[in-house]
Amino acid sequence: MKTVLDERTVAASHPSAVPPAWAAGVVGIVAGAVALGVAQLVAGLFAPETNPVTAVGGVAVDLAPAPLKDWAIATFGEADKAVLIGGILAVLAVIAAALGVLASHRSPRYGTAGFVLFGLVGAAAAVTRPAAGLLDAVPSLAGTLAGVRALPILLRRATPRAGDLPVAPDDLRTADDEPQLASAASGPAGRTGVLRLVHPPVKPPITRPLRPPVMRAGAELRAVDRRGLLTGAVAGIAVAGAGLFAGNALSGGRQVDVARDTLRLPPPARPAPPLPAGADLRIAGLAPFVTSNDDFYRVDTALIIPRVDPASWTLRVHGMVSRPIEITFDELIRRPLIEADVTLTCVSNEVGGPYIGNARWLGASMADLLREAGVSPEADMLLSTSADGWTCGTPLDVVMDGRDALFAVAMNGEPLPVAHGFPARQVVPGLYGYVSATKWVTEIKVTRFDRDEAYWTSRGWAAKGPIKTQSRIDVPKWGATVPAGRTTIAGVAWAQHRGISAVEVRVDDGPWRQARLAETPGPDTWRQWVIDDWEATPGRHRIQVRATDAAGHTQPEEPRPPAPDGATGWHTVEVEVTA
Ligand SMILES: Nc1nc2c(c(=O)[nH]1)N[C@H]1C(S)=C(S)[C@@H](COP(=O)(O)O)O[C@H]1N2
Ligand SMILES: [Mo]
């Protein structure tokens, strides 16, 4: 049976009010937060890296080309990961707001479809991460369900019920009023408190027969139940926050912390000789000879630090070997342990940059284990893989040539910090970290450079990465103001496994002066240097440094960026000398 209704009657008895765009947007964002909170909670129960934001971030990191990685590290430093996650969240917030508006102003189906689409993106990212399985989609899907449920509930709360609408007779107009209404609604006079009347572009004639679903064609009321919106948003944010908090707590990997805290490592079979007394010049502002674990730079692709339990950790050596080996952590630390002072450096370090640190490592010989496995003479590369699927290609000849290439288990007298590779990592003196220093290492494939390609090499970085001879001025700092008179200039220089034989400093393009070199335990660490009698005269001065390694190679002046195989150039600082 068809009923002929006067539109005025329809609107007055069943005003189909929807929240205005801003309120619908807020609802979308809150529903999105609920989705992420639930996903995080479930990810905490499973594995933290299966959280959709982390998974998508991981994909973004892996897809980033070398210049972008370089730029991100140079611009944001170790905050690069926080910036990436923040950027993803900002994009998601905008999309969630749009979904809220579409769901309330067009059709709830848009909201559902949007959440499902983003859930699938998160799930796809999670299952395609290295070492992932189909189950890793679960957190994304749980989050999707939560978002799909939360959005209509929150929208309904934010929508006033018909009886609550303070409908002023003037606000209910019929379609033939449209011109006046449009002008009234667009001017300040058209705003009548919480209630506004908006006509869709096409109006049926007023006398046309209307059936209930067509009611909305007449006039759509934009109104918000502020209390419902507020309580809904607070509840949603509480759910999201609880999910995030609980998820983080669950993924904290408590048992790994306990395992690390209670780990007792055997003493070294070959201890490092005590550091020479003169290795550290102890000059204020100069990097100490030993970098503390807390101050040690951190560079890796892990958005969530892998938490690897030594009880289940194994290291597998396979590929071009005659006897594949798999050893447990207990077996690793029962091997003769070597203690060595080695300076790690990142290829992404700019001239004068901070991505270098020196520590005393304890670990088992890589060469010995490889010899036990029986490495084929045809092999020339070790492709190592970490627990989180990062790969690293190390020249085999470097590892086998007698230097202290280690599967390290301790750093400066304590088990490896989790962020630095617990329970085991590689340390190979003389090679940049990206081709040598695999943290959380679990697998080594003996192979060839012409058969396999490691993570950063496939992204444009050089396949082999010997560390370039470099030097840095730590004192005075760039832009410092120093009083005229006798002034100390000091810094560090490094050419791992070759050793530093000279450091020269010049001021304002004057003659190069030899710096005094501190002692070193060997060629694998950086070396401090100092000039303690620069007679600084008032004015602005430019100080430059260059180092020469024991092979007789002096670092070149030509400035080159870190990509593809390490920065070159002389570190320069400018200072203001006051009278
Ligand atoms: N698993 C894993 N190991 C890794 C990396 C990584 O991204 N993942 N980055 C490498 C790079 S580029 C460097 S410079 C060193 C840094 O080691 P650190 O963080 O202990 O200073 O780790 C190396 N080992
Ligand atoms: Mo690096």
PDB file of N, CA and C in Angstrom, residues 316-352:
ATOM      1  N   ARG A 316      72.122 -22.081  12.416  1.00  0.00           N
ATOM      2  CA  ARG A 316      72.250 -23.120  11.404  1.00  0.00           C
ATOM      3  C   ARG A 316      73.249 -22.654  10.353  1.00  0.00           C
ATOM      4  N   VAL A 317      74.193 -23.493  10.039  1.00  0.00           N
ATOM      5  CA  VAL A 317      75.154 -23.205   8.980  1.00  0.00           C
ATOM      6  C   VAL A 317      74.911 -24.208   7.860  1.00  0.00           C
ATOM      7  N   HIS A 318      74.607 -23.705   6.686  1.00  0.00           N
ATOM      8  CA  HIS A 318      74.291 -24.626   5.586  1.00  0.00           C
ATOM      9  C   HIS A 318      74.725 -24.002   4.258  1.00  0.00           C
ATOM     10  N   GLY A 319      74.307 -24.571   3.162  1.00  0.00           N
ATOM     11  CA  GLY A 319      74.713 -24.066   1.848  1.00  0.00           C
ATOM     12  C   GLY A 319      75.919 -24.831   1.338  1.00  0.00           C
ATOM     13  N   MET A 320      76.939 -24.088   0.868  1.00  0.00           N
ATOM     14  CA  MET A 320      78.093 -24.736   0.253  1.00  0.00           C
ATOM     15  C   MET A 320      79.054 -25.237   1.328  1.00  0.00           C
ATOM     16  N   VAL A 321      78.585 -26.208   2.098  1.00  0.00           N
ATOM     17  CA  VAL A 321      79.406 -26.818   3.152  1.00  0.00           C
ATOM     18  C   VAL A 321      79.282 -28.331   3.035  1.00  0.00           C
ATOM     19  N   SER A 322      80.291 -29.037   3.518  1.00  0.00           N
ATOM     20  CA  SER A 322      80.213 -30.490   3.437  1.00  0.00           C
ATOM     21  C   SER A 322      79.458 -31.067   4.631  1.00  0.00           C
ATOM     22  N   ARG A 323      79.422 -30.336   5.776  1.00  0.00           N
ATOM     23  CA  ARG A 323      78.723 -30.840   6.973  1.00  0.00           C
ATOM     24  C   ARG A 323      77.843 -29.729   7.556  1.00  0.00           C
ATOM     25  N   PRO A 324      76.606 -29.625   7.129  1.00  0.00           N
ATOM     26  CA  PRO A 324      75.743 -28.591   7.713  1.00  0.00           C
ATOM     27  C   PRO A 324      75.682 -28.754   9.236  1.00  0.00           C
ATOM     28  N   ILE A 325      75.606 -27.621   9.936  1.00  0.00           N
ATOM     29  CA  ILE A 325      75.655 -27.635  11.403  1.00  0.00           C
ATOM     30  C   ILE A 325      74.467 -26.849  11.935  1.00  0.00           C
ATOM     31  N   GLU A 326      73.916 -27.293  13.052  1.00  0.00           N
ATOM     32  CA  GLU A 326      72.973 -26.463  13.780  1.00  0.00           C
ATOM     33  C   GLU A 326      73.347 -26.541  15.251  1.00  0.00           C
ATOM     34  N   ILE A 327      73.643 -25.392  15.868  1.00  0.00           N
ATOM     35  CA  ILE A 327      74.045 -25.422  17.278  1.00  0.00           C
ATOM     36  C   ILE A 327      73.080 -24.607  18.128  1.00  0.00           C
ATOM     37  N   THR A 328      72.966 -25.012  19.395  1.00  0.00           N
ATOM     38  CA  THR A 328      72.119 -24.293  20.352  1.00  0.00           C
ATOM     39  C   THR A 328      72.945 -23.189  21.006  1.00  0.00           C
ATOM     40  N   PHE A 329      72.258 -22.360  21.799  1.00  0.00           N
ATOM     41  CA  PHE A 329      72.969 -21.283  22.479  1.00  0.00           C
ATOM     42  C   PHE A 329      73.952 -21.853  23.502  1.00  0.00           C
ATOM     43  N   ASP A 330      73.537 -22.907  24.208  1.00  0.00           N
ATOM     44  CA  ASP A 330      74.440 -23.547  25.172  1.00  0.00           C
ATOM     45  C   ASP A 330      75.698 -24.047  24.495  1.00  0.00           C
ATOM     46  N   GLU A 331      75.504 -24.647  23.320  1.00  0.00           N
ATOM     47  CA  GLU A 331      76.680 -25.142  22.590  1.00  0.00           C
ATOM     48  C   GLU A 331      77.564 -23.985  22.123  1.00  0.00           C
ATOM     49  N   LEU A 332      76.928 -22.889  21.744  1.00  0.00           N
ATOM     50  CA  LEU A 332      77.713 -21.732  21.277  1.00  0.00           C
ATOM     51  C   LEU A 332      78.605 -21.217  22.402  1.00  0.00           C
ATOM     52  N   ILE A 333      78.011 -21.020  23.599  1.00  0.00           N
ATOM     53  CA  ILE A 333      78.829 -20.400  24.653  1.00  0.00           C
ATOM     54  C   ILE A 333      79.790 -21.392  25.306  1.00  0.00           C
ATOM     55  N   ARG A 334      79.638 -22.688  25.001  1.00  0.00           N
ATOM     56  CA  ARG A 334      80.642 -23.640  25.501  1.00  0.00           C
ATOM     57  C   ARG A 334      81.850 -23.732  24.575  1.00  0.00           C
ATOM     58  N   ARG A 335      81.761 -23.091  23.430  1.00  0.00           N
ATOM     59  CA  ARG A 335      82.938 -23.045  22.558  1.00  0.00           C
ATOM     60  C   ARG A 335      83.948 -22.070  23.181  1.00  0.00           C
ATOM     61  N   PRO A 336      85.222 -22.175  22.783  1.00  0.00           N
ATOM     62  CA  PRO A 336      86.211 -21.244  23.348  1.00  0.00           C
ATOM     63  C   PRO A 336      85.819 -19.806  22.987  1.00  0.00           C
ATOM     64  N   LEU A 337      85.653 -18.963  23.994  1.00  0.00           N
ATOM     65  CA  LEU A 337      85.199 -17.601  23.728  1.00  0.00           C
ATOM     66  C   LEU A 337      86.388 -16.637  23.665  1.00  0.00           C
ATOM     67  N   ILE A 338      86.284 -15.737  22.696  1.00  0.00           N
ATOM     68  CA  ILE A 338      87.341 -14.759  22.451  1.00  0.00           C
ATOM     69  C   ILE A 338      86.831 -13.388  22.858  1.00  0.00           C
ATOM     70  N   GLU A 339      87.691 -12.617  23.505  1.00  0.00           N
ATOM     71  CA  GLU A 339      87.314 -11.258  23.882  1.00  0.00           C
ATOM     72  C   GLU A 339      88.087 -10.300  22.974  1.00  0.00           C
ATOM     73  N   ALA A 340      87.405  -9.310  22.406  1.00  0.00           N
ATOM     74  CA  ALA A 340      88.102  -8.407  21.482  1.00  0.00           C
ATOM     75  C   ALA A 340      87.471  -7.018  21.510  1.00  0.00           C
ATOM     76  N   ASP A 341      88.322  -6.001  21.408  1.00  0.00           N
ATOM     77  CA  ASP A 341      87.848  -4.622  21.292  1.00  0.00           C
ATOM     78  C   ASP A 341      87.683  -4.302  19.812  1.00  0.00           C
ATOM     79  N   VAL A 342      86.447  -4.002  19.430  1.00  0.00           N
ATOM     80  CA  VAL A 342      86.168  -3.739  18.007  1.00  0.00           C
ATOM     81  C   VAL A 342      85.233  -2.530  17.906  1.00  0.00           C
ATOM     82  N   THR A 343      85.560  -1.645  16.958  1.00  0.00           N
ATOM     83  CA  THR A 343      84.717  -0.473  16.705  1.00  0.00           C
ATOM     84  C   THR A 343      83.782  -0.772  15.540  1.00  0.00           C
ATOM     85  N   LEU A 344      82.469  -0.673  15.788  1.00  0.00           N
ATOM     86  CA  LEU A 344      81.468  -0.853  14.724  1.00  0.00           C
ATOM     87  C   LEU A 344      81.175   0.501  14.085  1.00  0.00           C
ATOM     88  N   THR A 345      80.905   0.477  12.796  1.00  0.00           N
ATOM     89  CA  THR A 345      80.564   1.710  12.081  1.00  0.00           C
ATOM     90  C   THR A 345      79.451   1.410  11.094  1.00  0.00           C
ATOM     91  N   CYS A 346      78.560   2.378  10.938  1.00  0.00           N
ATOM     92  CA  CYS A 346      77.476   2.223   9.971  1.00  0.00           C
ATOM     93  C   CYS A 346      77.845   2.935   8.674  1.00  0.00           C
ATOM     94  N   VAL A 347      77.544   2.292   7.560  1.00  0.00           N
ATOM     95  CA  VAL A 347      77.817   2.878   6.250  1.00  0.00           C
ATOM     96  C   VAL A 347      77.029   4.171   6.058  1.00  0.00           C
ATOM     97  N   SER A 348      75.919   4.307   6.786  1.00  0.00           N
ATOM     98  CA  SER A 348      75.088   5.508   6.652  1.00  0.00           C
ATOM     99  C   SER A 348      75.640   6.700   7.421  1.00  0.00           C
ATOM    100  N   ASN A 349      76.736   6.501   8.118  1.00  0.00           N
ATOM    101  CA  ASN A 349      77.308   7.598   8.895  1.00  0.00           C
ATOM    102  C   ASN A 349      77.823   8.691   7.966  1.00  0.00           C
ATOM    103  N   GLU A 350      77.328   9.916   8.160  1.00  0.00           N
ATOM    104  CA  GLU A 350      77.846  11.053   7.406  1.00  0.00           C
ATOM    105  C   GLU A 350      79.230  11.402   7.968  1.00  0.00           C
ATOM    106  N   VAL A 351      80.015  12.152   7.194  1.00  0.00           N
ATOM    107  CA  VAL A 351      81.282  12.633   7.725  1.00  0.00           C
ATOM    108  C   VAL A 351      80.975  13.441   8.994  1.00  0.00           C
ATOM    109  N   GLY A 352      81.624  13.083  10.101  1.00  0.00           N
ATOM    110  CA  GLY A 352      81.362  13.761  11.369  1.00  0.00           C
ATOM    111  C   GLY A 352      80.186  13.195  12.127  1.00  0.00           C
TER     112      GLY A 352
END
